Coordinates of C-alpha atoms in Angstrom, one line a residue:
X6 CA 0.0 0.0 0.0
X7 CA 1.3 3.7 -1.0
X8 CA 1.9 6.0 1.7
X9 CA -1.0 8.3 -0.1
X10 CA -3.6 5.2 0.4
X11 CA -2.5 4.9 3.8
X12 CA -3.1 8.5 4.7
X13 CA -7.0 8.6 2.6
X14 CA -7.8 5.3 4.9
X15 CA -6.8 7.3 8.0
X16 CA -9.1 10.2 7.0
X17 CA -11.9 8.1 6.0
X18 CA -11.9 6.5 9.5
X19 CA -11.4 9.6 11.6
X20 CA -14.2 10.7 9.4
X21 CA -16.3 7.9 10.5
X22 CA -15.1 8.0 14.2
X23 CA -17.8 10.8 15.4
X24 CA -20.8 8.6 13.9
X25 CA -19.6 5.9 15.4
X26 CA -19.7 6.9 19.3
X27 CA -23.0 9.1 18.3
X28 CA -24.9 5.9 17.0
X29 CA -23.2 3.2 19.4
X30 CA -26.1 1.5 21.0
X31 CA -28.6 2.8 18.9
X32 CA -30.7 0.6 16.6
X33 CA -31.2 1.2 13.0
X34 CA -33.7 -0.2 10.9
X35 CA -32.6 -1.5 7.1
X36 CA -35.2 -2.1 4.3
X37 CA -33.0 -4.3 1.7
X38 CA -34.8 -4.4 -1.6
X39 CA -34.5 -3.3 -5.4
X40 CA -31.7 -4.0 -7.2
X41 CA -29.4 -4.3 -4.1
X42 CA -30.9 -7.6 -3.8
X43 CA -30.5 -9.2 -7.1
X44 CA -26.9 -8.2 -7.9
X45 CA -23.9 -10.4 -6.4
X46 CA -21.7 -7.3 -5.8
X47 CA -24.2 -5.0 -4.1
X48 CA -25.6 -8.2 -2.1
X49 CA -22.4 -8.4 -0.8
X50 CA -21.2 -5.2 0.1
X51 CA -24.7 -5.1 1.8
X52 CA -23.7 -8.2 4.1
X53 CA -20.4 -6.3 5.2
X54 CA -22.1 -3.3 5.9
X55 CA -24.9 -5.0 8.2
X56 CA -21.4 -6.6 10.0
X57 CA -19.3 -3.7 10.2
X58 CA -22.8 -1.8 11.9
X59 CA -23.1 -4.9 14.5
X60 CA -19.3 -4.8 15.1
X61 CA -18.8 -0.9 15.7
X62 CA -21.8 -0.8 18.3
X63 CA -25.0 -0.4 16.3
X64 CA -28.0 -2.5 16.5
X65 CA -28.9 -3.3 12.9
X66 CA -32.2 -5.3 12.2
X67 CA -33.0 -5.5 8.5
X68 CA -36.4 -5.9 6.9
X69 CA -35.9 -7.3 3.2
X70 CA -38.5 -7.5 0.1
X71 CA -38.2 -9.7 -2.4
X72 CA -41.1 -9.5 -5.1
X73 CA -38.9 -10.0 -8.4
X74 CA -38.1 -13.3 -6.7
X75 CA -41.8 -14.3 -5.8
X76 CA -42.9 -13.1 -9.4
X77 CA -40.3 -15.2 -11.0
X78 CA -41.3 -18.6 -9.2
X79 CA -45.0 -17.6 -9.9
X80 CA -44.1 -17.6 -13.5
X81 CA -42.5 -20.5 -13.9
X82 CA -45.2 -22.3 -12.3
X83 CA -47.4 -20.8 -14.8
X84 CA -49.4 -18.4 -12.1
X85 CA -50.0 -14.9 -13.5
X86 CA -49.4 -11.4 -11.0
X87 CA -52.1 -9.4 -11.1
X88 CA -51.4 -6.2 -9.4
X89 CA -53.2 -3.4 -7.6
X90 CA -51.3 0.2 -7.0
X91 CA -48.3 -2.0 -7.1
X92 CA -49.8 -4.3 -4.4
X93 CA -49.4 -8.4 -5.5
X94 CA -53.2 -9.7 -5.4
X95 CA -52.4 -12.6 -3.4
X96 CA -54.6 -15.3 -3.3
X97 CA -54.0 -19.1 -1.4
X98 CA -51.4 -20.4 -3.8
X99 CA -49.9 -16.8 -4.3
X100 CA -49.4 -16.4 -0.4
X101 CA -48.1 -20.0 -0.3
X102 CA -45.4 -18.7 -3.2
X103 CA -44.8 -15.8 -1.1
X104 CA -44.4 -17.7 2.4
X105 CA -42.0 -20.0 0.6
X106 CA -39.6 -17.2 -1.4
X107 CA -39.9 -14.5 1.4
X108 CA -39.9 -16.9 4.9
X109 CA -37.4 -19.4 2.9
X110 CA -35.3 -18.5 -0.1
X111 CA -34.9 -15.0 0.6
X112 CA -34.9 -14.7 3.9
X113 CA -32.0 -17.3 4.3
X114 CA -29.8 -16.5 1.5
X115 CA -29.3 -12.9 3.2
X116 CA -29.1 -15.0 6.6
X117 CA -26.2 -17.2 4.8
X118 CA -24.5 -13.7 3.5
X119 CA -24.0 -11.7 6.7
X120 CA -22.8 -15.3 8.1
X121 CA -20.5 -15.3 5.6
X122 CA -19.4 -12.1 6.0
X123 CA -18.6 -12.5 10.0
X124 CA -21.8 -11.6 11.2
X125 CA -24.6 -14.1 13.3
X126 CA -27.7 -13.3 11.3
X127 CA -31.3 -14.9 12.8
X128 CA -34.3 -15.3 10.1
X129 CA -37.9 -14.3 11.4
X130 CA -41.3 -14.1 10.0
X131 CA -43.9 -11.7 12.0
X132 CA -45.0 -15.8 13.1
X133 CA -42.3 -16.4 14.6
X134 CA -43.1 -15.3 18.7
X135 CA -46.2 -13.8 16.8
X136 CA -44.5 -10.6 16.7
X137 CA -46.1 -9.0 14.0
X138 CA -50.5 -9.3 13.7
X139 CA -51.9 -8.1 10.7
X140 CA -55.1 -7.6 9.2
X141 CA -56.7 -7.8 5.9
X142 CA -56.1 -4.6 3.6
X143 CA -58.7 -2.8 2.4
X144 CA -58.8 -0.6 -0.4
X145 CA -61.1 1.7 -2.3
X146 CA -61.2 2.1 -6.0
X147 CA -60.4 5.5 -7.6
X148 CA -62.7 7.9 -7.9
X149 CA -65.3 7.0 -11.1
X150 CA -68.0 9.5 -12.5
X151 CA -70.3 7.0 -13.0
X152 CA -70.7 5.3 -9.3
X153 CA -71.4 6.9 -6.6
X154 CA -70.4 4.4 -4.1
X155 CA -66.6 3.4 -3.7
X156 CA -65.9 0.1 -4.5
X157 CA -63.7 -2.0 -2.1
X158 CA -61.2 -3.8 -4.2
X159 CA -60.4 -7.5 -2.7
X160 CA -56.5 -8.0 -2.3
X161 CA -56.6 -11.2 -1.0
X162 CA -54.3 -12.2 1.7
X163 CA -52.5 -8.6 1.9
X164 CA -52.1 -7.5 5.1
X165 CA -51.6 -4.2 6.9
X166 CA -49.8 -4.3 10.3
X167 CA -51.8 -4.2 13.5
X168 CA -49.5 -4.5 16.0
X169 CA -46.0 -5.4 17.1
X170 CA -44.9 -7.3 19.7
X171 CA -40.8 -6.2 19.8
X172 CA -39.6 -9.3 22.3
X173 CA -38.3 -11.8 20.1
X174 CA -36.4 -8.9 17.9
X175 CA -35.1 -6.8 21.1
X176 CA -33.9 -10.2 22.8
X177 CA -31.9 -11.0 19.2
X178 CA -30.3 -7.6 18.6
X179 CA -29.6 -6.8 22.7
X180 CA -27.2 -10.1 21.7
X181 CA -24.9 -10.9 19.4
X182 CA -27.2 -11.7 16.5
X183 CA -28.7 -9.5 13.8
X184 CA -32.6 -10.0 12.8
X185 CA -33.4 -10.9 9.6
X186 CA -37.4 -10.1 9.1
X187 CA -39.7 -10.9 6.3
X188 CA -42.0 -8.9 6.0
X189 CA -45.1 -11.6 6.6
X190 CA -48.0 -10.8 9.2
X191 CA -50.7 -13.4 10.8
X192 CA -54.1 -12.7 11.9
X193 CA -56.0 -13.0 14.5
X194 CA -57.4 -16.8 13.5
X195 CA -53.8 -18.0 12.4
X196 CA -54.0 -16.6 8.6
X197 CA -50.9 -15.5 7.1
X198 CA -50.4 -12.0 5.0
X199 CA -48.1 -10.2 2.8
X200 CA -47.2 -6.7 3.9
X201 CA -45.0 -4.6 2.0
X202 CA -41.9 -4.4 3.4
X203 CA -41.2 -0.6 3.8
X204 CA -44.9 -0.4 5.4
X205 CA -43.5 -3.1 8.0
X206 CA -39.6 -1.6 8.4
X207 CA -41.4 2.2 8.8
X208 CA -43.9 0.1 11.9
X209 CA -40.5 -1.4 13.2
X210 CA -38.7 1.4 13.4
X211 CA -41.6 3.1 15.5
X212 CA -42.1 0.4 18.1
X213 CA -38.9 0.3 18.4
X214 CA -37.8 4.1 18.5
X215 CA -35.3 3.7 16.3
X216 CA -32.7 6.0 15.8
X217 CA -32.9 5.6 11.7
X218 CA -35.2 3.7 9.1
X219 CA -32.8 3.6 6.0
X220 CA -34.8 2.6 2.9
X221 CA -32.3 1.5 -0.1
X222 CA -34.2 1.8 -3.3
X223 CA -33.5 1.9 -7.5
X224 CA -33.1 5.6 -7.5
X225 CA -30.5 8.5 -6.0
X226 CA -33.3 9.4 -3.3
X227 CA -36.2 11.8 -3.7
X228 CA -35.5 14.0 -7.2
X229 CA -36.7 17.3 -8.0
X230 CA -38.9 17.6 -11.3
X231 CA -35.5 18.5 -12.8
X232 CA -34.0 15.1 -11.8
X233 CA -31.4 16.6 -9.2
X234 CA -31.7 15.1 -5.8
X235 CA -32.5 16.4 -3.4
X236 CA -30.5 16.1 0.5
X237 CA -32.6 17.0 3.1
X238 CA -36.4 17.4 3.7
X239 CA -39.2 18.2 6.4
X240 CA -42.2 16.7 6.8
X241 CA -43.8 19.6 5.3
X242 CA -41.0 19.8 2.3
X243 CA -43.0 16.0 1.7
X244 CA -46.3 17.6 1.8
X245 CA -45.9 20.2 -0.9
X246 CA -43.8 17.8 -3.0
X247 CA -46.2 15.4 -3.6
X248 CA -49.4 17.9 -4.0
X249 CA -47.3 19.3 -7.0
X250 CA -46.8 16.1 -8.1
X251 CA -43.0 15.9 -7.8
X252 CA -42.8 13.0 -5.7
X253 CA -45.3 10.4 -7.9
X254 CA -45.9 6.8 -8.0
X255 CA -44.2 4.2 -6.4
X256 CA -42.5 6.8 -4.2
X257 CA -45.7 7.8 -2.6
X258 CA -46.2 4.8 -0.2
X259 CA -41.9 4.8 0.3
X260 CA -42.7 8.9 1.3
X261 CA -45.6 8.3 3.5
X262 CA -43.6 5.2 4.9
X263 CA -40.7 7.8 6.4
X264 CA -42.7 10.6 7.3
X265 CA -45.3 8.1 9.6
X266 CA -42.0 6.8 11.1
X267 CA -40.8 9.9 12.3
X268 CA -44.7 10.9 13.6
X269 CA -43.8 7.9 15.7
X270 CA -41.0 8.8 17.3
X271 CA -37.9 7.7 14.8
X272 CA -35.6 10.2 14.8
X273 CA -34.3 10.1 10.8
X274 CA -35.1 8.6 7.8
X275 CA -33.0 7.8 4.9
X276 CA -34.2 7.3 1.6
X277 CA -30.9 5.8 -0.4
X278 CA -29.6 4.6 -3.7
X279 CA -29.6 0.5 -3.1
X280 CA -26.9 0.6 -6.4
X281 CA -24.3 2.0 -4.8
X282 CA -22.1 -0.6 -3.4
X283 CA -21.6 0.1 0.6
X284 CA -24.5 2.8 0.2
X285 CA -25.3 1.9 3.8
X286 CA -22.1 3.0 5.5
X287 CA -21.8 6.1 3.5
X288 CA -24.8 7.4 4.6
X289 CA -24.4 6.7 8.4
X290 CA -20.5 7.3 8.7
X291 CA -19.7 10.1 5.9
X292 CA -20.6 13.5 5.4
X293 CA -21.6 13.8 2.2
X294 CA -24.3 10.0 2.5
X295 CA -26.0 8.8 -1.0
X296 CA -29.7 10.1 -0.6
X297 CA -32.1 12.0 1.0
X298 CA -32.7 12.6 4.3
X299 CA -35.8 13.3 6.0
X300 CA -36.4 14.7 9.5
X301 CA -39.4 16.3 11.1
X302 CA -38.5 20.4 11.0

C-alpha cells in the first residue's frame, strides 16, 4: 500500500469515528430491496455493511423484500401477478409462493450472506413469537363519475400491520445476532399476510424508537422535477412535493412510509440509492451519505 492510500484510509476512519460513538447503541432499521438484492456485488457489500454496523456498536435489524423473486417462481409455475397500485393480489397459492420465497429462499440467502461475511444473522417471520398481527387490507377504487359508491377492491391475503410485539427482535439484537425479518404478518385466526416491506420496516422502526429507518431503493433518493436530488427534507417539504406532483408513484407509499415513522417517534429517515455498493455506510459514517434525508423540522 502507497503512503497516499494509507493517509486517505486514516481520514476516512477519523471521518467515521464521530458517527460511530453518536450511534453506538442505537438501533437502526434497514429495508434491503431493489436491485441491491439481485446483484452479487451489491448483495455483498450489503452483508459487510450490516457486519461492520453490529461490530462498531449499532443494533442493525434488517427488513428485506423480495417480489422480483416471488414473481419469477409464480411464473415458472405458470401463475400470473395481477397487481393493484403496485400491491401483489395474493390469493392461497400466491401467499403460499410468497411464504415460501420471502420466509425461505430469501430470507435465508441474506441470513447465509451476513454469516459469511462474520456476522450471526437470525431469520424471522412476523410468526415467529407472533410478533407481528396483521389484518386484511382494504382498499377503495379511484374515484369513477359513473358510481357513486366506492368500490372495495379484494387484495386477497394482503395485510396491513396491526401491531408489534418487539420481544423476540429486542432479545436477538440486545445479543450478538442480527434479525433478519420478512416482511409476513398473521391474523387474529392463524391466517398468514403479505405486507410490504417498507410499510413493515417504517412500523418497526416506530415500536422500536429507532434511531434511523434507511430505505435503499433503485433511485438517488427523492428528485426534484429536474432530476437533481434532493439532500434533506421536512415533513412539510414531503407535503408540498407530492401535492405538485413531484414525488409520484411508487415513491408515494416509500414517502408516506418515512414521514409516519418519524410521527412515531424515529428520529431520521434515509431514503438511499440500493446501487451504490456500501450505500449503507456512507450514509451513516460520511458526510456527504448517497440520498435523502428526512427529518421532522
Amino acid at each position: 500500500m502507497e503512503e497516499r492510500e494509507a493517509y486517505v484510509i486514516a481520514d476516512v476512519l477519523i471521518e467515521a469515528l464521530p458517527y460511530i460513538q453518536r450511534f453506538k447503541g442505537k438501533t437502526v432499521v434497514v429495508k434491503f430491496g431493489g436491485n441491491a438484492m439481485v446483484d452479487e456485488a451489491l448483495k455483498n457489500s450489503f452483508a459487510r455493511d450490516i457486519v461492520l454496523m453490529k461490530l462498531v456498536g449499532l443494533n442493525p435489524i434488517v427488513v428485506h423484500g423480495g417480489g422480483p423473486q416471488i414473481g419469477q417462481l409464480l411464473a415458472r409455475l405458470g401463475k400470473t401477478s395481477d397487481f393493484v397500485d403496485g400491491m401483489r393480489v395474493t390469493d392461497s397459492e400466491t401467499m403460499d409462493v410468497v411464504e415460501m420465497v420471502l420466509g425461505g429462499l430469501v430470507n435465508k440467502e441474506i441470513v447465509n450472506l451476513i454469516n459469511r461475511n462474520g456476522g450471526k444473522a437470525v431469520g424471522l417471520t412476523g410468526k415467529d413469537g407472533d410478533f407481528i398481527r396483521a389484518k386484511k387490507l382494504h382498499i377503495e377504487a379511484r374515484n369513477k363519475p359513473d358510481i357513486e359508491q366506492q368500490e372495495i377492491i379484494d387484495l386477497g391475503y394482503v395485510g396491513e400491520v396491526s401491531s408489534i410485539d418487539p420481544a423476540v427482535v429486542n432479545m436477538l439484537g440486545c445479543s450478538d445476532f442480527i434479525p433478519i425479518i420478512a416482511p409476513i404478518g398473521v391474523g387474529e385466526d392463524g391466517q398468514s399476510y403479505n405486507i410490504n416491506a417498507d410499510l413493515v420496516a417504517g412500523k418497526i422502526a416506530e415500536i422500536l424508537k429507532a434511531e434511523k429507518l434507511i430505505l435503499l431503493t433503485n433511485t438517488a433518493g427523492i428528485l426534484d422535477k429536474q432530476g437533481n436530488l434532493l439532500t434533506g427534507l421536512t415533513l412539510k417539504d414531503i407535503d408540498s412535493l407530492i401535492a405538485d406532483g413531484t414525488i409520484s408513484g411508487g415513491m408515494i407509499p416509500k414517502t408516506r412510509c418515512a414521514t409516519d415513522a418519524i410521527k412515531g417517534g424515529v428520529n431520521r429517515v434515509h431514503i438511499i440509492d440500493g446501487r451504490v455498493e456500501h450505500a449503507v455506510l456512507l450514509e451513516l459514517f460520511t458526510n456527504q451519505g448517497v440520498g435523502t434525508l428526512l427529518l421532522s423540522r
